[in-house]
Amino acid sequence: MAGKHHLPEEIIFDIFVRLPTKPLLRFRCLSKRWNRLISHHFTKSRSRRQMILLPSDPLQAIENTIQGGLTVHQMTSKFPSSSKNIGSKHVTIVGTFNGIVLLALKDMILYNPLTGAFKIVPSSPLKASHRYPDAYGFCHGTARDDLKIVRIRLVGNNYAAFAQPCIWCDVFSFKNGTWSTRYTRLVGPRWFVKQYAGTFVNGFLYWLAVRENMSLILALDVKKMVFSEIQLPYIHCYVDCLGASGGHLYVFREYYDRFELWMMKEHGIEKEKSWSKVLTSNGLGTVRPLAILDGGKIVMLKNKKQVIIYDMWNDSYEVYKLNTSIISSWKLQAMEYVPSLISPSRLCSSLI
């Protein structure tokens, strides 16, 4: 069409915000102008709209609508069957970076939920084990572009009282596209990791763990690649969950029909000075924490098909019905995600 017949860009953008994501992405193929306008629209508008990804198979997302409410919808993912865990009903969401999500299935997959594009990460030399489940982390070094994937496994006969277990740790560097392996011995027997995905805060990866029936936190200094343990502010709980908000590590403690939220004020100081209780809440019944998000939101599983989003600053919550059931497991986590048009293949030249 002649330029004089083009609609003003302000009107076009007003139309874009009312369209679903999938057809809008297809419209980019119509012309160079539409491709430019839609890409600009996502950069300026939709990239600010956050989603909450839920660990079901297939993935589900809770997303803000134009009207300001929240809706639950199913994400499209056509991963090769050889990359999936056959018979599994959950997905391990490891972390996100620049609109790309790292998933741990049979393979590790970099995935853009908005476009459906994905890239399989080269295999780790640490072979899969049915006896010792793996835990993962998605992080960066001193520089934000120094991306790393961490895969750990506790080995050494965890069930033997006199065995000294160790951590096998594989680290994938996006800069050179290779894995490196190391191991560290742990103090005390009978260790296991309680969450599949680590929480990355201020240069450290944190996992909930258990040693001889005592809950604690396993910490990895990503720069030095040194493991340490952190005592929790309580002795025992039924369900707990780690998360990050505002640059602080939080731990969610649930027991009976109430829960507490504790904040770690500083890494590496004694327990009594390190933790501060920031919230105690009653009345939600038995829940399973899925995520602690920036902005003071806690995602909790009420039952297999109901999710609660709790606002800890306003002491209010909303309940959402799911399309697909989620396994009630404290090992799985939801994840906050900011949509983008970045291709997983462009995240790092080593994977192209």
PDB file of N, CA, C and O in Angstrom, residues 62-116:
ATOM      1  N   ILE A  62       0.870 -18.264  34.192  1.00  0.00           N
ATOM      2  CA  ILE A  62      -0.084 -17.274  34.696  1.00  0.00           C
ATOM      3  C   ILE A  62       0.415 -15.922  34.211  1.00  0.00           C
ATOM      4  O   ILE A  62       1.553 -15.537  34.481  1.00  0.00           O
ATOM      5  N   GLU A  63      -0.444 -15.203  33.478  1.00  0.00           N
ATOM      6  CA  GLU A  63      -0.004 -13.973  32.816  1.00  0.00           C
ATOM      7  C   GLU A  63      -0.985 -12.848  33.085  1.00  0.00           C
ATOM      8  O   GLU A  63      -2.200 -13.052  33.151  1.00  0.00           O
ATOM      9  N   ASN A  64      -0.458 -11.619  33.217  1.00  0.00           N
ATOM     10  CA  ASN A  64      -1.299 -10.435  33.330  1.00  0.00           C
ATOM     11  C   ASN A  64      -2.014 -10.164  32.013  1.00  0.00           C
ATOM     12  O   ASN A  64      -1.410 -10.257  30.944  1.00  0.00           O
ATOM     13  N   THR A  65      -3.283  -9.820  32.079  1.00  0.00           N
ATOM     14  CA  THR A  65      -4.037  -9.432  30.892  1.00  0.00           C
ATOM     15  C   THR A  65      -3.998  -7.924  30.736  1.00  0.00           C
ATOM     16  O   THR A  65      -3.564  -7.186  31.613  1.00  0.00           O
ATOM     17  N   ILE A  66      -4.489  -7.450  29.578  1.00  0.00           N
ATOM     18  CA  ILE A  66      -4.533  -6.014  29.320  1.00  0.00           C
ATOM     19  C   ILE A  66      -5.414  -5.313  30.342  1.00  0.00           C
ATOM     20  O   ILE A  66      -5.168  -4.186  30.754  1.00  0.00           O
ATOM     21  N   GLN A  67      -6.454  -5.995  30.794  1.00  0.00           N
ATOM     22  CA  GLN A  67      -7.400  -5.400  31.742  1.00  0.00           C
ATOM     23  C   GLN A  67      -6.851  -5.376  33.168  1.00  0.00           C
ATOM     24  O   GLN A  67      -7.481  -4.845  34.068  1.00  0.00           O
ATOM     25  N   GLY A  68      -5.665  -5.956  33.377  1.00  0.00           N
ATOM     26  CA  GLY A  68      -5.056  -5.914  34.701  1.00  0.00           C
ATOM     27  C   GLY A  68      -5.270  -7.170  35.521  1.00  0.00           C
ATOM     28  O   GLY A  68      -4.732  -7.294  36.614  1.00  0.00           O
ATOM     29  N   GLY A  69      -6.072  -8.131  35.028  1.00  0.00           N
ATOM     30  CA  GLY A  69      -6.282  -9.376  35.746  1.00  0.00           C
ATOM     31  C   GLY A  69      -5.242 -10.409  35.361  1.00  0.00           C
ATOM     32  O   GLY A  69      -4.313 -10.148  34.618  1.00  0.00           O
ATOM     33  N   LEU A  70      -5.402 -11.632  35.882  1.00  0.00           N
ATOM     34  CA  LEU A  70      -4.481 -12.722  35.586  1.00  0.00           C
ATOM     35  C   LEU A  70      -5.234 -13.859  34.914  1.00  0.00           C
ATOM     36  O   LEU A  70      -6.386 -14.137  35.248  1.00  0.00           O
ATOM     37  N   THR A  71      -4.584 -14.513  33.962  1.00  0.00           N
ATOM     38  CA  THR A  71      -5.189 -15.649  33.280  1.00  0.00           C
ATOM     39  C   THR A  71      -4.181 -16.795  33.213  1.00  0.00           C
ATOM     40  O   THR A  71      -2.968 -16.568  33.192  1.00  0.00           O
ATOM     41  N   VAL A  72      -4.665 -18.035  33.187  1.00  0.00           N
ATOM     42  CA  VAL A  72      -3.817 -19.222  33.087  1.00  0.00           C
ATOM     43  C   VAL A  72      -3.940 -19.791  31.685  1.00  0.00           C
ATOM     44  O   VAL A  72      -5.048 -19.982  31.179  1.00  0.00           O
ATOM     45  N   HIS A  73      -2.826 -20.041  31.027  1.00  0.00           N
ATOM     46  CA  HIS A  73      -2.875 -20.654  29.703  1.00  0.00           C
ATOM     47  C   HIS A  73      -1.718 -21.628  29.530  1.00  0.00           C
ATOM     48  O   HIS A  73      -0.731 -21.581  30.259  1.00  0.00           O
ATOM     49  N   GLN A  74      -1.854 -22.507  28.550  1.00  0.00           N
ATOM     50  CA  GLN A  74      -0.875 -23.565  28.304  1.00  0.00           C
ATOM     51  C   GLN A  74       0.133 -23.094  27.265  1.00  0.00           C
ATOM     52  O   GLN A  74      -0.211 -22.452  26.284  1.00  0.00           O
ATOM     53  N   MET A  75       1.417 -23.420  27.508  1.00  0.00           N
ATOM     54  CA  MET A  75       2.481 -23.024  26.584  1.00  0.00           C
ATOM     55  C   MET A  75       2.706 -24.135  25.562  1.00  0.00           C
ATOM     56  O   MET A  75       2.532 -25.306  25.852  1.00  0.00           O
ATOM     57  N   THR A  76       3.101 -23.719  24.356  1.00  0.00           N
ATOM     58  CA  THR A  76       3.408 -24.713  23.327  1.00  0.00           C
ATOM     59  C   THR A  76       4.875 -25.083  23.363  1.00  0.00           C
ATOM     60  O   THR A  76       5.711 -24.231  23.428  1.00  0.00           O
ATOM     61  N   SER A  77       5.153 -26.367  23.336  1.00  0.00           N
ATOM     62  CA  SER A  77       6.534 -26.839  23.307  1.00  0.00           C
ATOM     63  C   SER A  77       6.573 -28.165  22.558  1.00  0.00           C
ATOM     64  O   SER A  77       5.917 -29.113  22.955  1.00  0.00           O
ATOM     65  N   LYS A  78       7.304 -28.210  21.454  1.00  0.00           N
ATOM     66  CA  LYS A  78       7.411 -29.430  20.651  1.00  0.00           C
ATOM     67  C   LYS A  78       8.830 -29.978  20.752  1.00  0.00           C
ATOM     68  O   LYS A  78       9.560 -30.058  19.769  1.00  0.00           O
ATOM     69  N   PHE A  79       9.212 -30.361  21.971  1.00  0.00           N
ATOM     70  CA  PHE A  79      10.536 -30.920  22.170  1.00  0.00           C
ATOM     71  C   PHE A  79      10.591 -32.335  21.601  1.00  0.00           C
ATOM     72  O   PHE A  79       9.585 -33.062  21.612  1.00  0.00           O
ATOM     73  N   PRO A  80      11.751 -32.763  21.119  1.00  0.00           N
ATOM     74  CA  PRO A  80      11.883 -34.150  20.642  1.00  0.00           C
ATOM     75  C   PRO A  80      11.546 -35.133  21.764  1.00  0.00           C
ATOM     76  O   PRO A  80      11.889 -34.903  22.922  1.00  0.00           O
ATOM     77  N   SER A  81      10.871 -36.217  21.405  1.00  0.00           N
ATOM     78  CA  SER A  81      10.501 -37.218  22.411  1.00  0.00           C
ATOM     79  C   SER A  81      11.733 -37.803  23.092  1.00  0.00           C
ATOM     80  O   SER A  81      11.687 -38.205  24.258  1.00  0.00           O
ATOM     81  N   SER A  82      12.869 -37.833  22.379  1.00  0.00           N
ATOM     82  CA  SER A  82      14.105 -38.364  22.966  1.00  0.00           C
ATOM     83  C   SER A  82      14.645 -37.469  24.067  1.00  0.00           C
ATOM     84  O   SER A  82      15.463 -37.893  24.880  1.00  0.00           O
ATOM     85  N   SER A  83      14.177 -36.197  24.123  1.00  0.00           N
ATOM     86  CA  SER A  83      14.650 -35.262  25.147  1.00  0.00           C
ATOM     87  C   SER A  83      13.782 -35.276  26.390  1.00  0.00           C
ATOM     88  O   SER A  83      14.115 -34.643  27.390  1.00  0.00           O
ATOM     89  N   LYS A  84      12.649 -35.979  26.345  1.00  0.00           N
ATOM     90  CA  LYS A  84      11.710 -35.949  27.462  1.00  0.00           C
ATOM     91  C   LYS A  84      11.906 -37.146  28.378  1.00  0.00           C
ATOM     92  O   LYS A  84      12.426 -38.188  27.975  1.00  0.00           O
ATOM     93  N   ASN A  85      11.465 -36.973  29.625  1.00  0.00           N
ATOM     94  CA  ASN A  85      11.427 -38.096  30.558  1.00  0.00           C
ATOM     95  C   ASN A  85      10.112 -38.836  30.354  1.00  0.00           C
ATOM     96  O   ASN A  85       9.048 -38.306  30.680  1.00  0.00           O
ATOM     97  N   ILE A  86      10.157 -40.006  29.786  1.00  0.00           N
ATOM     98  CA  ILE A  86       8.950 -40.749  29.451  1.00  0.00           C
ATOM     99  C   ILE A  86       8.145 -41.048  30.716  1.00  0.00           C
ATOM    100  O   ILE A  86       8.672 -41.540  31.712  1.00  0.00           O
ATOM    101  N   GLY A  87       6.856 -40.743  30.674  1.00  0.00           N
ATOM    102  CA  GLY A  87       5.974 -41.015  31.797  1.00  0.00           C
ATOM    103  C   GLY A  87       5.979 -39.937  32.861  1.00  0.00           C
ATOM    104  O   GLY A  87       5.180 -39.976  33.792  1.00  0.00           O
ATOM    105  N   SER A  88       6.872 -38.944  32.751  1.00  0.00           N
ATOM    106  CA  SER A  88       6.929 -37.881  33.749  1.00  0.00           C
ATOM    107  C   SER A  88       5.786 -36.895  33.539  1.00  0.00           C
ATOM    108  O   SER A  88       5.377 -36.634  32.414  1.00  0.00           O
ATOM    109  N   LYS A  89       5.257 -36.339  34.639  1.00  0.00           N
ATOM    110  CA  LYS A  89       4.164 -35.373  34.563  1.00  0.00           C
ATOM    111  C   LYS A  89       4.601 -33.997  35.043  1.00  0.00           C
ATOM    112  O   LYS A  89       3.778 -33.146  35.344  1.00  0.00           O
ATOM    113  N   HIS A  90       5.915 -33.788  35.124  1.00  0.00           N
ATOM    114  CA  HIS A  90       6.389 -32.481  35.563  1.00  0.00           C
ATOM    115  C   HIS A  90       7.614 -32.074  34.753  1.00  0.00           C
ATOM    116  O   HIS A  90       8.237 -32.879  34.074  1.00  0.00           O
ATOM    117  N   VAL A  91       7.926 -30.787  34.824  1.00  0.00           N
ATOM    118  CA  VAL A  91       9.103 -30.228  34.184  1.00  0.00           C
ATOM    119  C   VAL A  91       9.903 -29.488  35.243  1.00  0.00           C
ATOM    120  O   VAL A  91       9.336 -28.747  36.049  1.00  0.00           O
ATOM    121  N   THR A  92      11.201 -29.682  35.271  1.00  0.00           N
ATOM    122  CA  THR A  92      12.043 -28.928  36.189  1.00  0.00           C
ATOM    123  C   THR A  92      12.451 -27.625  35.524  1.00  0.00           C
ATOM    124  O   THR A  92      13.178 -27.631  34.523  1.00  0.00           O
ATOM    125  N   ILE A  93      11.959 -26.499  36.065  1.00  0.00           N
ATOM    126  CA  ILE A  93      12.321 -25.173  35.572  1.00  0.00           C
ATOM    127  C   ILE A  93      13.527 -24.719  36.383  1.00  0.00           C
ATOM    128  O   ILE A  93      13.429 -24.464  37.574  1.00  0.00           O
ATOM    129  N   VAL A  94      14.692 -24.626  35.730  1.00  0.00           N
ATOM    130  CA  VAL A  94      15.937 -24.346  36.453  1.00  0.00           C
ATOM    131  C   VAL A  94      16.134 -22.856  36.680  1.00  0.00           C
ATOM    132  O   VAL A  94      16.527 -22.423  37.756  1.00  0.00           O
ATOM    133  N   GLY A  95      15.850 -22.031  35.668  1.00  0.00           N
ATOM    134  CA  GLY A  95      16.050 -20.591  35.795  1.00  0.00           C
ATOM    135  C   GLY A  95      15.772 -19.891  34.486  1.00  0.00           C
ATOM    136  O   GLY A  95      15.461 -20.522  33.470  1.00  0.00           O
ATOM    137  N   THR A  96      15.876 -18.558  34.498  1.00  0.00           N
ATOM    138  CA  THR A  96      15.629 -17.763  33.297  1.00  0.00           C
ATOM    139  C   THR A  96      16.708 -16.700  33.150  1.00  0.00           C
ATOM    140  O   THR A  96      17.308 -16.259  34.147  1.00  0.00           O
ATOM    141  N   PHE A  97      16.928 -16.279  31.902  1.00  0.00           N
ATOM    142  CA  PHE A  97      17.855 -15.186  31.619  1.00  0.00           C
ATOM    143  C   PHE A  97      17.473 -14.566  30.288  1.00  0.00           C
ATOM    144  O   PHE A  97      17.383 -15.254  29.269  1.00  0.00           O
ATOM    145  N   ASN A  98      17.210 -13.245  30.290  1.00  0.00           N
ATOM    146  CA  ASN A  98      16.901 -12.501  29.066  1.00  0.00           C
ATOM    147  C   ASN A  98      15.792 -13.142  28.244  1.00  0.00           C
ATOM    148  O   ASN A  98      15.863 -13.204  27.016  1.00  0.00           O
ATOM    149  N   GLY A  99      14.751 -13.644  28.904  1.00  0.00           N
ATOM    150  CA  GLY A  99      13.619 -14.202  28.178  1.00  0.00           C
ATOM    151  C   GLY A  99      13.789 -15.646  27.751  1.00  0.00           C
ATOM    152  O   GLY A  99      12.929 -16.197  27.074  1.00  0.00           O
ATOM    153  N   ILE A 100      14.908 -16.281  28.143  1.00  0.00           N
ATOM    154  CA  ILE A 100      15.150 -17.690  27.835  1.00  0.00           C
ATOM    155  C   ILE A 100      15.061 -18.492  29.128  1.00  0.00           C
ATOM    156  O   ILE A 100      15.612 -18.099  30.160  1.00  0.00           O
ATOM    157  N   VAL A 101      14.378 -19.633  29.069  1.00  0.00           N
ATOM    158  CA  VAL A 101      14.172 -20.486  30.233  1.00  0.00           C
ATOM    159  C   VAL A 101      15.011 -21.752  30.077  1.00  0.00           C
ATOM    160  O   VAL A 101      15.048 -22.348  28.988  1.00  0.00           O
ATOM    161  N   LEU A 102      15.689 -22.156  31.145  1.00  0.00           N
ATOM    162  CA  LEU A 102      16.432 -23.416  31.144  1.00  0.00           C
ATOM    163  C   LEU A 102      15.575 -24.486  31.793  1.00  0.00           C
ATOM    164  O   LEU A 102      15.163 -24.352  32.947  1.00  0.00           O
ATOM    165  N   LEU A 103      15.288 -25.562  31.041  1.00  0.00           N
ATOM    166  CA  LEU A 103      14.494 -26.684  31.518  1.00  0.00           C
ATOM    167  C   LEU A 103      15.394 -27.914  31.651  1.00  0.00           C
ATOM    168  O   LEU A 103      16.288 -28.131  30.829  1.00  0.00           O
ATOM    169  N   ALA A 104      15.139 -28.720  32.664  1.00  0.00           N
ATOM    170  CA  ALA A 104      15.866 -29.982  32.842  1.00  0.00           C
ATOM    171  C   ALA A 104      14.881 -31.122  32.630  1.00  0.00           C
ATOM    172  O   ALA A 104      14.043 -31.399  33.485  1.00  0.00           O
ATOM    173  N   LEU A 105      14.968 -31.754  31.477  1.00  0.00           N
ATOM    174  CA  LEU A 105      14.188 -32.962  31.170  1.00  0.00           C
ATOM    175  C   LEU A 105      15.202 -34.106  31.090  1.00  0.00           C
ATOM    176  O   LEU A 105      16.120 -34.165  31.896  1.00  0.00           O
ATOM    177  N   LYS A 106      15.047 -34.999  30.141  1.00  0.00           N
ATOM    178  CA  LYS A 106      16.099 -35.988  29.915  1.00  0.00           C
ATOM    179  C   LYS A 106      17.342 -35.267  29.395  1.00  0.00           C
ATOM    180  O   LYS A 106      18.475 -35.610  29.722  1.00  0.00           O
ATOM    181  N   ASP A 107      17.112 -34.255  28.542  1.00  0.00           N
ATOM    182  CA  ASP A 107      18.151 -33.310  28.128  1.00  0.00           C
ATOM    183  C   ASP A 107      17.912 -31.990  28.835  1.00  0.00           C
ATOM    184  O   ASP A 107      16.828 -31.736  29.354  1.00  0.00           O
ATOM    185  N   MET A 108      18.929 -31.118  28.828  1.00  0.00           N
ATOM    186  CA  MET A 108      18.746 -29.750  29.291  1.00  0.00           C
ATOM    187  C   MET A 108      18.441 -28.892  28.066  1.00  0.00           C
ATOM    188  O   MET A 108      19.127 -28.974  27.037  1.00  0.00           O
ATOM    189  N   ILE A 109      17.408 -28.068  28.175  1.00  0.00           N
ATOM    190  CA  ILE A 109      16.883 -27.352  27.017  1.00  0.00           C
ATOM    191  C   ILE A 109      16.762 -25.870  27.330  1.00  0.00           C
ATOM    192  O   ILE A 109      16.213 -25.478  28.367  1.00  0.00           O
ATOM    193  N   LEU A 110      17.284 -25.025  26.435  1.00  0.00           N
ATOM    194  CA  LEU A 110      17.048 -23.583  26.477  1.00  0.00           C
ATOM    195  C   LEU A 110      15.807 -23.301  25.640  1.00  0.00           C
ATOM    196  O   LEU A 110      15.739 -23.698  24.467  1.00  0.00           O
ATOM    197  N   TYR A 111      14.846 -22.609  26.214  1.00  0.00           N
ATOM    198  CA  TYR A 111      13.504 -22.535  25.617  1.00  0.00           C
ATOM    199  C   TYR A 111      12.939 -21.129  25.751  1.00  0.00           C
ATOM    200  O   TYR A 111      13.055 -20.502  26.816  1.00  0.00           O
ATOM    201  N   ASN A 112      12.376 -20.621  24.649  1.00  0.00           N
ATOM    202  CA  ASN A 112      11.655 -19.357  24.687  1.00  0.00           C
ATOM    203  C   ASN A 112      10.155 -19.662  24.686  1.00  0.00           C
ATOM    204  O   ASN A 112       9.607 -20.056  23.651  1.00  0.00           O
ATOM    205  N   PRO A 113       9.465 -19.514  25.819  1.00  0.00           N
ATOM    206  CA  PRO A 113       8.036 -19.857  25.878  1.00  0.00           C
ATOM    207  C   PRO A 113       7.167 -18.986  24.982  1.00  0.00           C
ATOM    208  O   PRO A 113       6.084 -19.400  24.576  1.00  0.00           O
ATOM    209  N   LEU A 114       7.639 -17.782  24.664  1.00  0.00           N
ATOM    210  CA  LEU A 114       6.842 -16.875  23.843  1.00  0.00           C
ATOM    211  C   LEU A 114       6.802 -17.328  22.393  1.00  0.00           C
ATOM    212  O   LEU A 114       5.740 -17.377  21.763  1.00  0.00           O
ATOM    213  N   THR A 115       7.956 -17.692  21.833  1.00  0.00           N
ATOM    214  CA  THR A 115       8.035 -18.075  20.424  1.00  0.00           C
ATOM    215  C   THR A 115       7.975 -19.587  20.223  1.00  0.00           C
ATOM    216  O   THR A 115       7.720 -20.053  19.111  1.00  0.00           O
ATOM    217  N   GLY A 116       8.257 -20.373  21.281  1.00  0.00           N
ATOM    218  CA  GLY A 116       8.299 -21.828  21.152  1.00  0.00           C
ATOM    219  C   GLY A 116       9.645 -22.355  20.687  1.00  0.00           C
ATOM    220  O   GLY A 116       9.844 -23.569  20.601  1.00  0.00           O
TER     221      GLY A 116
END
